[in-house]
PDB file of C-alpha atoms in Angstrom:
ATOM      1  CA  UNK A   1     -83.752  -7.475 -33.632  1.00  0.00           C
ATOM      2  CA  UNK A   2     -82.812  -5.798 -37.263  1.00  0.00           C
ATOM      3  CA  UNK A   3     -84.497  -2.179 -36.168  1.00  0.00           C
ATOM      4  CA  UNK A   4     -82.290  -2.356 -32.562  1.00  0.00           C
ATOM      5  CA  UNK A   5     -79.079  -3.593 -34.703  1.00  0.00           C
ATOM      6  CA  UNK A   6     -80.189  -0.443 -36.844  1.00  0.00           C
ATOM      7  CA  UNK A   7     -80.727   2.021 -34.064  1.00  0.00           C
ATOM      8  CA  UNK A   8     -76.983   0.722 -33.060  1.00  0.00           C
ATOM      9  CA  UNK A   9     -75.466   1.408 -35.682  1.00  0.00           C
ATOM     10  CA  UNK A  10     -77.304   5.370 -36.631  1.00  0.00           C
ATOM     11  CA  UNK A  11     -76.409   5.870 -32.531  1.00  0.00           C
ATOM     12  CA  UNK A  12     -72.796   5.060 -33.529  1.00  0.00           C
ATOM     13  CA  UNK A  13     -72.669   2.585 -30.645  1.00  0.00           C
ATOM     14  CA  UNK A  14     -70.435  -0.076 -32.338  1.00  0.00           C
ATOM     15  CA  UNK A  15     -67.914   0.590 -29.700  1.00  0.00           C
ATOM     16  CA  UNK A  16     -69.568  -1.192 -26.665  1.00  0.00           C
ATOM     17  CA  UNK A  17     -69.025  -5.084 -26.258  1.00  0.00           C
ATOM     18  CA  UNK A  18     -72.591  -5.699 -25.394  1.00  0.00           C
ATOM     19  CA  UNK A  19     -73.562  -4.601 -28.955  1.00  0.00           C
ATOM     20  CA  UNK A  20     -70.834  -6.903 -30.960  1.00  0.00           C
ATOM     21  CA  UNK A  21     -72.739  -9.615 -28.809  1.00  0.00           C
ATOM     22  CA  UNK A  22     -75.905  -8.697 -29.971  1.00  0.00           C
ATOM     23  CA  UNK A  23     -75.347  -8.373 -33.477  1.00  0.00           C
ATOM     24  CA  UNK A  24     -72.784 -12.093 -32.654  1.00  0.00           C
ATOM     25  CA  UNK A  25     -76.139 -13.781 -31.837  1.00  0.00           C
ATOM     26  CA  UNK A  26     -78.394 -12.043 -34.783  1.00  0.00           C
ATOM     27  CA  UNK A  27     -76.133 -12.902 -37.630  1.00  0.00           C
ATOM     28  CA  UNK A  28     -76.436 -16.612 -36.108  1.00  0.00           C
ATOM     29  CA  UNK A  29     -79.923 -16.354 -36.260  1.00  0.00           C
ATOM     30  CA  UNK A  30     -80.061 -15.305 -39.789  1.00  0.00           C
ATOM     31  CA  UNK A  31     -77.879 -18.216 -40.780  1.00  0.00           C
ATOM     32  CA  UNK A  32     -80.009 -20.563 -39.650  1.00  0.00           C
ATOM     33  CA  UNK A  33     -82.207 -19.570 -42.502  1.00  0.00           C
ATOM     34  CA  UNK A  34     -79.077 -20.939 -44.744  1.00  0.00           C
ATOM     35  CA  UNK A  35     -79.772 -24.887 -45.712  1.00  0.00           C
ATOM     36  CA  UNK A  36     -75.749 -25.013 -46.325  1.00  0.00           C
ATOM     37  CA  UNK A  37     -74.882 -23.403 -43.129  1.00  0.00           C
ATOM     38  CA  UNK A  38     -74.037 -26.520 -40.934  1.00  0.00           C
ATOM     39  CA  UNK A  39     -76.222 -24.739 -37.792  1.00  0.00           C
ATOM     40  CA  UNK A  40     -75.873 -27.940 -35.303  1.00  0.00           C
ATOM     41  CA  UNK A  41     -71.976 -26.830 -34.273  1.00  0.00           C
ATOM     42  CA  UNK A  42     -71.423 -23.376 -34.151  1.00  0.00           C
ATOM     43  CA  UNK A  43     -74.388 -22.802 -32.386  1.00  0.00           C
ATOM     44  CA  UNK A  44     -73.503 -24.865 -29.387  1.00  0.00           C
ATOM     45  CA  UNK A  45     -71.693 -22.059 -28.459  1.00  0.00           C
ATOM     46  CA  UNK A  46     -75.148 -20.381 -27.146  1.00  0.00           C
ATOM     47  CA  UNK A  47     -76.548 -23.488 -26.376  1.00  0.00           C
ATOM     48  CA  UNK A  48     -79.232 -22.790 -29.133  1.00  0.00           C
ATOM     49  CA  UNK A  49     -81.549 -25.009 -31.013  1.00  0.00           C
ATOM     50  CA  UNK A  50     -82.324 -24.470 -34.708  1.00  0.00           C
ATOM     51  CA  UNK A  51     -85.762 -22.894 -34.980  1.00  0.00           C
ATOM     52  CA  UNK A  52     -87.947 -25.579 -36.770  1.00  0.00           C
ATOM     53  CA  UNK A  53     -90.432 -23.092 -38.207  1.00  0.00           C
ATOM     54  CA  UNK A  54     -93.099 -23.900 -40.641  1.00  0.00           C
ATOM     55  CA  UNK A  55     -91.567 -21.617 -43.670  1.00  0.00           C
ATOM     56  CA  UNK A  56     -90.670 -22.962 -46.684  1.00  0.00           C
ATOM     57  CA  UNK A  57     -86.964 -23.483 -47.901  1.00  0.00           C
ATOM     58  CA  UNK A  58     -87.856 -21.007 -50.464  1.00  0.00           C
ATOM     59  CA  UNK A  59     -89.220 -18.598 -48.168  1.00  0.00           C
ATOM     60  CA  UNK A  60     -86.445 -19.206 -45.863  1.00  0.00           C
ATOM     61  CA  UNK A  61     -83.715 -18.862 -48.074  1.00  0.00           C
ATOM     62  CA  UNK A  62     -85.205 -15.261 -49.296  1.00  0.00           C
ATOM     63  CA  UNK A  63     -85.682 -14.150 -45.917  1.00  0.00           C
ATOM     64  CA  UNK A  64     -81.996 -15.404 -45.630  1.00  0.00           C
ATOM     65  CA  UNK A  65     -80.552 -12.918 -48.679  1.00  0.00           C
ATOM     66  CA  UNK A  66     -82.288 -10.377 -47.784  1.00  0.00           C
ATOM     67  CA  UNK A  67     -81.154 -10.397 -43.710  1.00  0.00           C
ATOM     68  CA  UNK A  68     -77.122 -10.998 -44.656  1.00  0.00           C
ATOM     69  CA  UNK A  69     -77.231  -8.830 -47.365  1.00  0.00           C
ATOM     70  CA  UNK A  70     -78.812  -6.020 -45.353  1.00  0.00           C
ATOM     71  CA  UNK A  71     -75.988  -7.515 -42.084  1.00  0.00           C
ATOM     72  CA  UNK A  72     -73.338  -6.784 -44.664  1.00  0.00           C
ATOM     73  CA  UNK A  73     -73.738  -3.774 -45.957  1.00  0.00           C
ATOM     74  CA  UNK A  74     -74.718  -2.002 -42.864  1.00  0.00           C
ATOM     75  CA  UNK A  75     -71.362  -3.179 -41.143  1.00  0.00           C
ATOM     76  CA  UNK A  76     -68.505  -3.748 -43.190  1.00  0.00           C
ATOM     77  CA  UNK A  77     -67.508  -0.523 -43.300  1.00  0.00           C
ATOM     78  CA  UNK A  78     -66.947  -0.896 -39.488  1.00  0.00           C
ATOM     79  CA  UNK A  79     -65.021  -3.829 -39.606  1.00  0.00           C
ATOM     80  CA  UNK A  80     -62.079  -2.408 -37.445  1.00  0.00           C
ATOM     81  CA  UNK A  81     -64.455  -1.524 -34.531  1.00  0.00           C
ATOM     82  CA  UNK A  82     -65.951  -4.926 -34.719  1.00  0.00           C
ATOM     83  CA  UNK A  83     -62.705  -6.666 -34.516  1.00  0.00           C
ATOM     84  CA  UNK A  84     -61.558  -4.937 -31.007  1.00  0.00           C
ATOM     85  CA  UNK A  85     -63.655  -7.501 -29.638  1.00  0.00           C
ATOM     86  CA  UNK A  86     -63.802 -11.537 -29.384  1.00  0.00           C
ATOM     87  CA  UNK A  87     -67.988 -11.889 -30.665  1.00  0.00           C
ATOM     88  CA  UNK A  88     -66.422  -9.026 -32.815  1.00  0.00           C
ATOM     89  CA  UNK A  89     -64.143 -10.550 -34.817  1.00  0.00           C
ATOM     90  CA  UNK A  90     -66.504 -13.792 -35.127  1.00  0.00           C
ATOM     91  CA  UNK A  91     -68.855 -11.780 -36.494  1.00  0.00           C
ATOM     92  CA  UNK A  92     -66.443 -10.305 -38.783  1.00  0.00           C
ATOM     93  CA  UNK A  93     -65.761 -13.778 -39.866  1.00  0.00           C
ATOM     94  CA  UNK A  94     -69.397 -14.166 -40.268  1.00  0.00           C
ATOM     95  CA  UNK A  95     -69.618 -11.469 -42.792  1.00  0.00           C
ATOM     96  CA  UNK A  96     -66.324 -12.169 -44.842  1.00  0.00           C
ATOM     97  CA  UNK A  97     -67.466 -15.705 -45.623  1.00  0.00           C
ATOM     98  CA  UNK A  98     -71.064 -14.861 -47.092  1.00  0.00           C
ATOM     99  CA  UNK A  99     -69.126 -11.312 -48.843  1.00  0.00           C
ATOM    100  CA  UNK A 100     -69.006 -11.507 -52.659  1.00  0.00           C
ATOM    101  CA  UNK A 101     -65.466 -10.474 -54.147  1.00  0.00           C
ATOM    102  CA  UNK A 102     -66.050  -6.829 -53.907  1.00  0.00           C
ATOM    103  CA  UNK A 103     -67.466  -6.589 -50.317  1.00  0.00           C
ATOM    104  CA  UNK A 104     -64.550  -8.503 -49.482  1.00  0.00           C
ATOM    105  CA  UNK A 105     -62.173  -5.893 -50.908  1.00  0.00           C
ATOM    106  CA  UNK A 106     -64.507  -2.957 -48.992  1.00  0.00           C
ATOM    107  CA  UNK A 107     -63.593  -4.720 -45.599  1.00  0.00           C
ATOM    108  CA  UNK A 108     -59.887  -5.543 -46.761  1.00  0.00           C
ATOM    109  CA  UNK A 109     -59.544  -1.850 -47.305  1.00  0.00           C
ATOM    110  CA  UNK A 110     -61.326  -0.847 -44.007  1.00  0.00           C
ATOM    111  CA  UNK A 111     -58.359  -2.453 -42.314  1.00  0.00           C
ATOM    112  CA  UNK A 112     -55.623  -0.315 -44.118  1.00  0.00           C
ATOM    113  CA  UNK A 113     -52.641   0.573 -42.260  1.00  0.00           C
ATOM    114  CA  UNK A 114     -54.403  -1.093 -38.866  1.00  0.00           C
ATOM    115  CA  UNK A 115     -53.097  -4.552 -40.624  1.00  0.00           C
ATOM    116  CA  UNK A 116     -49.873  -5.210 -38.126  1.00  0.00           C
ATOM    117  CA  UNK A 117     -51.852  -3.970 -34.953  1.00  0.00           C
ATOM    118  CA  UNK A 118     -54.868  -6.099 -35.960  1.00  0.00           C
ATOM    119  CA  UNK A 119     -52.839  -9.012 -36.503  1.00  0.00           C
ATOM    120  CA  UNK A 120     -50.808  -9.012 -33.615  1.00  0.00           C
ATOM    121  CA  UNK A 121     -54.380  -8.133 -31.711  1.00  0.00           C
ATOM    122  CA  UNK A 122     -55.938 -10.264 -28.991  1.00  0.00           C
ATOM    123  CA  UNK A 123     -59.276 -11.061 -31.131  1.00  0.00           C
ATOM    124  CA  UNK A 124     -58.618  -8.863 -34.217  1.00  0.00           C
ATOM    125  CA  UNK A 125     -56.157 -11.559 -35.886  1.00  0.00           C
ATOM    126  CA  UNK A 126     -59.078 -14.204 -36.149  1.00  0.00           C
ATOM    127  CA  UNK A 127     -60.996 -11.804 -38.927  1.00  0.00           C
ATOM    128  CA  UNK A 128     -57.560 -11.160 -40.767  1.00  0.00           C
ATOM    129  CA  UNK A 129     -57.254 -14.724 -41.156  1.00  0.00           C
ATOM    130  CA  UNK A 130     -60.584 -15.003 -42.590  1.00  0.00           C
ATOM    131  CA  UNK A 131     -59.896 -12.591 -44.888  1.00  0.00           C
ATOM    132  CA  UNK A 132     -57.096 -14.256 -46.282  1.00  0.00           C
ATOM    133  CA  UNK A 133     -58.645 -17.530 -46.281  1.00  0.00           C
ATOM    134  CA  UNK A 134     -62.190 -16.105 -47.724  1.00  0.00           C
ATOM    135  CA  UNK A 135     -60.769 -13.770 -50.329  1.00  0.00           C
ATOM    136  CA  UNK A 136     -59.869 -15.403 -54.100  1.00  0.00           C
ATOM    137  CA  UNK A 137     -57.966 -12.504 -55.775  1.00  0.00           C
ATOM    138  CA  UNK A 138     -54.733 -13.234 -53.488  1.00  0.00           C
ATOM    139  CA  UNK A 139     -52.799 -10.345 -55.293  1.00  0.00           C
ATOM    140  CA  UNK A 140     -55.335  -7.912 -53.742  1.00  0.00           C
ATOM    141  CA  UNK A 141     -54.836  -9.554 -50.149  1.00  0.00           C
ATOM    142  CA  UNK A 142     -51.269  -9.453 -50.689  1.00  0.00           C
ATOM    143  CA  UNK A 143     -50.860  -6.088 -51.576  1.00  0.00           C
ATOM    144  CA  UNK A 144     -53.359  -4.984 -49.309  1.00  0.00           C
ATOM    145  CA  UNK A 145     -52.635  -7.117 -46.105  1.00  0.00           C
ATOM    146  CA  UNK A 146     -49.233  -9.005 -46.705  1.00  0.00           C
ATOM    147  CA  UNK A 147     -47.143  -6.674 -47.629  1.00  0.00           C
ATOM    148  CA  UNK A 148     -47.574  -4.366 -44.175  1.00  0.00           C
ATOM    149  CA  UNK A 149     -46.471  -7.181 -42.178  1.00  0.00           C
ATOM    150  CA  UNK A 150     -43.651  -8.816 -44.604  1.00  0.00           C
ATOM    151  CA  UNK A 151     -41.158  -5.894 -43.820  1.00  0.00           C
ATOM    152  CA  UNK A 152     -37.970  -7.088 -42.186  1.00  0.00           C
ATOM    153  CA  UNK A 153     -36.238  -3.304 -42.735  1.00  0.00           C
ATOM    154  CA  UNK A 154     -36.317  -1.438 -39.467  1.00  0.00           C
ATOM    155  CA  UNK A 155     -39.385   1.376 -39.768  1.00  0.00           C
ATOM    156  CA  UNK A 156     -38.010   4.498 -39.992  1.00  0.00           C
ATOM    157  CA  UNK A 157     -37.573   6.917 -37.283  1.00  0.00           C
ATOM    158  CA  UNK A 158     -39.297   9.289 -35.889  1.00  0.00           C
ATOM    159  CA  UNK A 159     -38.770  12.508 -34.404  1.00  0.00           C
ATOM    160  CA  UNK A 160     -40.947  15.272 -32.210  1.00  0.00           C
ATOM    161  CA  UNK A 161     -41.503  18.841 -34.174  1.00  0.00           C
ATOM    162  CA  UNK A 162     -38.214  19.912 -31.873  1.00  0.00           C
ATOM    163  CA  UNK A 163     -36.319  17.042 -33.149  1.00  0.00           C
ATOM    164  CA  UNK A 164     -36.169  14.422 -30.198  1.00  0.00           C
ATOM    165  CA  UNK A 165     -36.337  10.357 -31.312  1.00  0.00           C
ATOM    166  CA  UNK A 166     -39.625   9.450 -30.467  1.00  0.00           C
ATOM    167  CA  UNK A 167     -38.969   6.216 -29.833  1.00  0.00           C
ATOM    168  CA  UNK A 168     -35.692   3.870 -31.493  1.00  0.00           C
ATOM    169  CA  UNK A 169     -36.833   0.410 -29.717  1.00  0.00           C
ATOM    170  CA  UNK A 170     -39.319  -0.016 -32.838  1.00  0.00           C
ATOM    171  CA  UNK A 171     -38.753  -3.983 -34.129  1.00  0.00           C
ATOM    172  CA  UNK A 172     -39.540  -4.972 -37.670  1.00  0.00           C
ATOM    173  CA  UNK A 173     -43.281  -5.688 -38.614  1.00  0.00           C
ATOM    174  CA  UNK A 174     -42.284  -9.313 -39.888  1.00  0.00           C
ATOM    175  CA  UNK A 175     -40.633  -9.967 -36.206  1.00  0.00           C
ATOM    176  CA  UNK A 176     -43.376  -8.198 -34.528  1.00  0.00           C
ATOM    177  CA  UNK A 177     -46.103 -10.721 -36.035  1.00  0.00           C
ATOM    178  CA  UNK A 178     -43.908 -13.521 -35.627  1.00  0.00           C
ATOM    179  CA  UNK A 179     -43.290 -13.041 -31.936  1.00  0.00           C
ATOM    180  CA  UNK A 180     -46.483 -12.461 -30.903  1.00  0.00           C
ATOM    181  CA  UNK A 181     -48.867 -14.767 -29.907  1.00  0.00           C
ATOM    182  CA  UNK A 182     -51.350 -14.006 -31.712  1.00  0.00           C
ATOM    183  CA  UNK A 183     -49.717 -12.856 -34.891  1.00  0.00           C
ATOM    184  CA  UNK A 184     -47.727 -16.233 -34.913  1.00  0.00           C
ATOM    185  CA  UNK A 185     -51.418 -18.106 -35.758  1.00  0.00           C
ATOM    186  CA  UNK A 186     -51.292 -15.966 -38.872  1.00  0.00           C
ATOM    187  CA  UNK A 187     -48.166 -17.328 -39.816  1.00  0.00           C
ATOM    188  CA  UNK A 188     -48.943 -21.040 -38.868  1.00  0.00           C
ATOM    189  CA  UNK A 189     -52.341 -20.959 -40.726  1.00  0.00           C
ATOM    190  CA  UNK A 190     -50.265 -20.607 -43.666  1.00  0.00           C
ATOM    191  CA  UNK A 191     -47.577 -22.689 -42.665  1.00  0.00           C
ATOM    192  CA  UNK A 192     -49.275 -25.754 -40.958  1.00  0.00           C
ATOM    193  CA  UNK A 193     -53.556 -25.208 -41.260  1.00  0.00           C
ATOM    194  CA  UNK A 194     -54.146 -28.837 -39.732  1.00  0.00           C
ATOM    195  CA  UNK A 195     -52.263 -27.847 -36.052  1.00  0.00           C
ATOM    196  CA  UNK A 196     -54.009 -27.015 -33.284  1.00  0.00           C
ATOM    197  CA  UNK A 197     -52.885 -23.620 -33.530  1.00  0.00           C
ATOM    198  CA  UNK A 198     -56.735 -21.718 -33.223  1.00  0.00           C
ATOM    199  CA  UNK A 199     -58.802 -22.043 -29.858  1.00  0.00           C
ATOM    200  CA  UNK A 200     -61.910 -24.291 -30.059  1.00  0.00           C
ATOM    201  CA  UNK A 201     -64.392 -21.907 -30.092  1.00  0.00           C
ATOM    202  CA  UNK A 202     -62.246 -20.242 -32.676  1.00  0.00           C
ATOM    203  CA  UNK A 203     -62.244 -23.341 -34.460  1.00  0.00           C
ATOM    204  CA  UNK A 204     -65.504 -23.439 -36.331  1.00  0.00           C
ATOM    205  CA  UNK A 205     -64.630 -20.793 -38.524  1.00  0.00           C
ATOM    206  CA  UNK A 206     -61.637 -21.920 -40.356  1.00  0.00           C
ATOM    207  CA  UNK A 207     -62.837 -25.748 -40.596  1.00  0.00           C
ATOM    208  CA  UNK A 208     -64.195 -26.223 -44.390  1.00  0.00           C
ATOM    209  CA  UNK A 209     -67.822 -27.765 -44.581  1.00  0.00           C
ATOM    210  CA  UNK A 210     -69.131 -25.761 -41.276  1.00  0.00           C
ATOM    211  CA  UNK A 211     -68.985 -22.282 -42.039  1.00  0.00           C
ATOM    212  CA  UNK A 212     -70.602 -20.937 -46.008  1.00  0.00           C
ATOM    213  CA  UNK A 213     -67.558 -19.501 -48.219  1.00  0.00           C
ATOM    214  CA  UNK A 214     -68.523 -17.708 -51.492  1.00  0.00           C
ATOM    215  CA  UNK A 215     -65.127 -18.278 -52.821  1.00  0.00           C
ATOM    216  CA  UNK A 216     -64.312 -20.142 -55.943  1.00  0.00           C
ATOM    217  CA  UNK A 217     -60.457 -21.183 -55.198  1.00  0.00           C
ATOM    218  CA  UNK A 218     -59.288 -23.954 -52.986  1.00  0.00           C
ATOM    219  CA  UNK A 219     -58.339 -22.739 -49.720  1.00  0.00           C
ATOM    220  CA  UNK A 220     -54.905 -24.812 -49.766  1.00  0.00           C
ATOM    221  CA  UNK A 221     -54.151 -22.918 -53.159  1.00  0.00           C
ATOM    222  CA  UNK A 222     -54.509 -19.643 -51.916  1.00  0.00           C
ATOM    223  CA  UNK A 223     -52.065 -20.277 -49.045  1.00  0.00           C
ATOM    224  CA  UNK A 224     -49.712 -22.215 -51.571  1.00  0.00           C
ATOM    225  CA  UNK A 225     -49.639 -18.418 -53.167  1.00  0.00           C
ATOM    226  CA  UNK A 226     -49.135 -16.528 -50.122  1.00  0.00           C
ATOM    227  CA  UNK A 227     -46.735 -19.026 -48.789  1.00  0.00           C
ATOM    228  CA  UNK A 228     -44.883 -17.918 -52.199  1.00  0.00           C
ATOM    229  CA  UNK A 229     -45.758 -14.392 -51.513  1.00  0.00           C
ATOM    230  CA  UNK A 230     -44.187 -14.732 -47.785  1.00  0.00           C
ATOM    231  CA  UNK A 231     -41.072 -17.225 -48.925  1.00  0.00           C
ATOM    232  CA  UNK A 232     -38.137 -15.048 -49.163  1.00  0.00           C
ATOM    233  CA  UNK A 233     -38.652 -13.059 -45.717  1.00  0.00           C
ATOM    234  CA  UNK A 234     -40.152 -16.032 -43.502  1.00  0.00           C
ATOM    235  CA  UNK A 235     -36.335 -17.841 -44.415  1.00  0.00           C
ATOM    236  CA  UNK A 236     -34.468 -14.560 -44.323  1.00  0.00           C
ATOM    237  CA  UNK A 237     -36.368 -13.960 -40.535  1.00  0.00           C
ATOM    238  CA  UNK A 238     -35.698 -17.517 -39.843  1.00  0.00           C
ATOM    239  CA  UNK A 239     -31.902 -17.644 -41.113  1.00  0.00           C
ATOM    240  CA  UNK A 240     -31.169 -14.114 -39.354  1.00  0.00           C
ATOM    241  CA  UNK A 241     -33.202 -14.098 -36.229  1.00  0.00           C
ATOM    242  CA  UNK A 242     -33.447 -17.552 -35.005  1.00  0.00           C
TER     243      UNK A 242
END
């Protein structure tokens, strides 16, 4: 399964939904090689049973570095491709979580200028959401992710080279996310994590104790911040565009 994930990615097929499948189902494989990743409820998805092999926890959990490291590295830097589709975007929640601090600033930055389509995306919003719930230095994610969707200033116009108004029905990034349906989770994962905002097969990887996080800070803290971050225009679109 790695050499076909590699022959994938060198034949640049990362495009094609039957690949983000395929690479969906290895990364679950290779977490089963994790002792901390809680295997018996994401997996029901595939209706798969942990493999019970005879390797040691030592050998397992070496076998387990090396695979996600190698999963990591080979795909972050195609993070936007991944998230175009649903397995996609799981898988780019996959990678976030087991990321140290700097591979989650390489797939932060894969994202830039993409942020506002990705977040008002069908399947793309579920990995930005990751990333902001995954990533400790909230400055960076602010900066980086925040602050293209926190606009409330009309964008400014544009024109063809013979100077025609390409189009002047362009909303407001902040109004954008917050009336679409799938930007709006964003929002409510900050505002209210405990409703029943996400999907349930969605679910499992924004509940804490099933999915691995490398991340030192409390996951309520870093939304406290970006809640902070978000204050002024989240009241200013509420106040003006109710």
């Amino acid at each position: 399964m790695h050499d076909i994930l590699h022959r994938f990615i060198n034949k640049s097929l990362l495009d094609f939904q039957y690949v983000h499948l395929f690479l969906y189902e290895y990364a679950l494989e290779v977490m089963k090689l994790d002792k901390n990743y809680n295997y018996t409820s994401i997996d029901k998805e595939l209706d798969t049973d942990y493999n019970s092999s005879e390797a040691t926890e030592e050998v397992k959990l070496t076998q387990f570095k090396r695979r996600i490291s190698d999963l990591i590295n080979s795909l972050i830097e195609f993070t936007p491709k991944l998230l175009s589709t649903k397995m996609g975007a799981k898988l780019v929640c996959i990678l976030t979580s087991y990321s140290n601090a700097k591979e989650k600033k390489i797939i932060i930055k894969s994202i830039k200028g993409k942020v506002l389509e990705s977040v008002c995306h069908p399947t793309a919003h579920l990995g930005i959401m990751r990333m902001m719930d995954a990533t400790d230095d909230t400055v960076f994610v602010q900066k980086s992710i925040l602050n293209e969707i926190s606009s409330l200033k009309d964008p400014p116009a544009q024109y063809t080279p013979t100077g025609d108004l390409i189009d002047s029905s362009v909303i407001p990034p902040l109004i954008q996310v917050a009336m679409s349906p799938y930007g709006r989770k964003v929002l409510a994962r900050l505002l209210t994590p405990q409703s029943n905002h996400i999907e349930l097969d969605e679910l499992e990887y924004f509940q804490e104790g099933v999915m691995v996080n490398t991340s030192f800070k409390a996951a309520a803290q870093k939304r406290k911040e970006h809640l902070v971050y978000l204050s002024k225009p989240l009241i200013n679109l509420c106040s003006r565009y109710a």
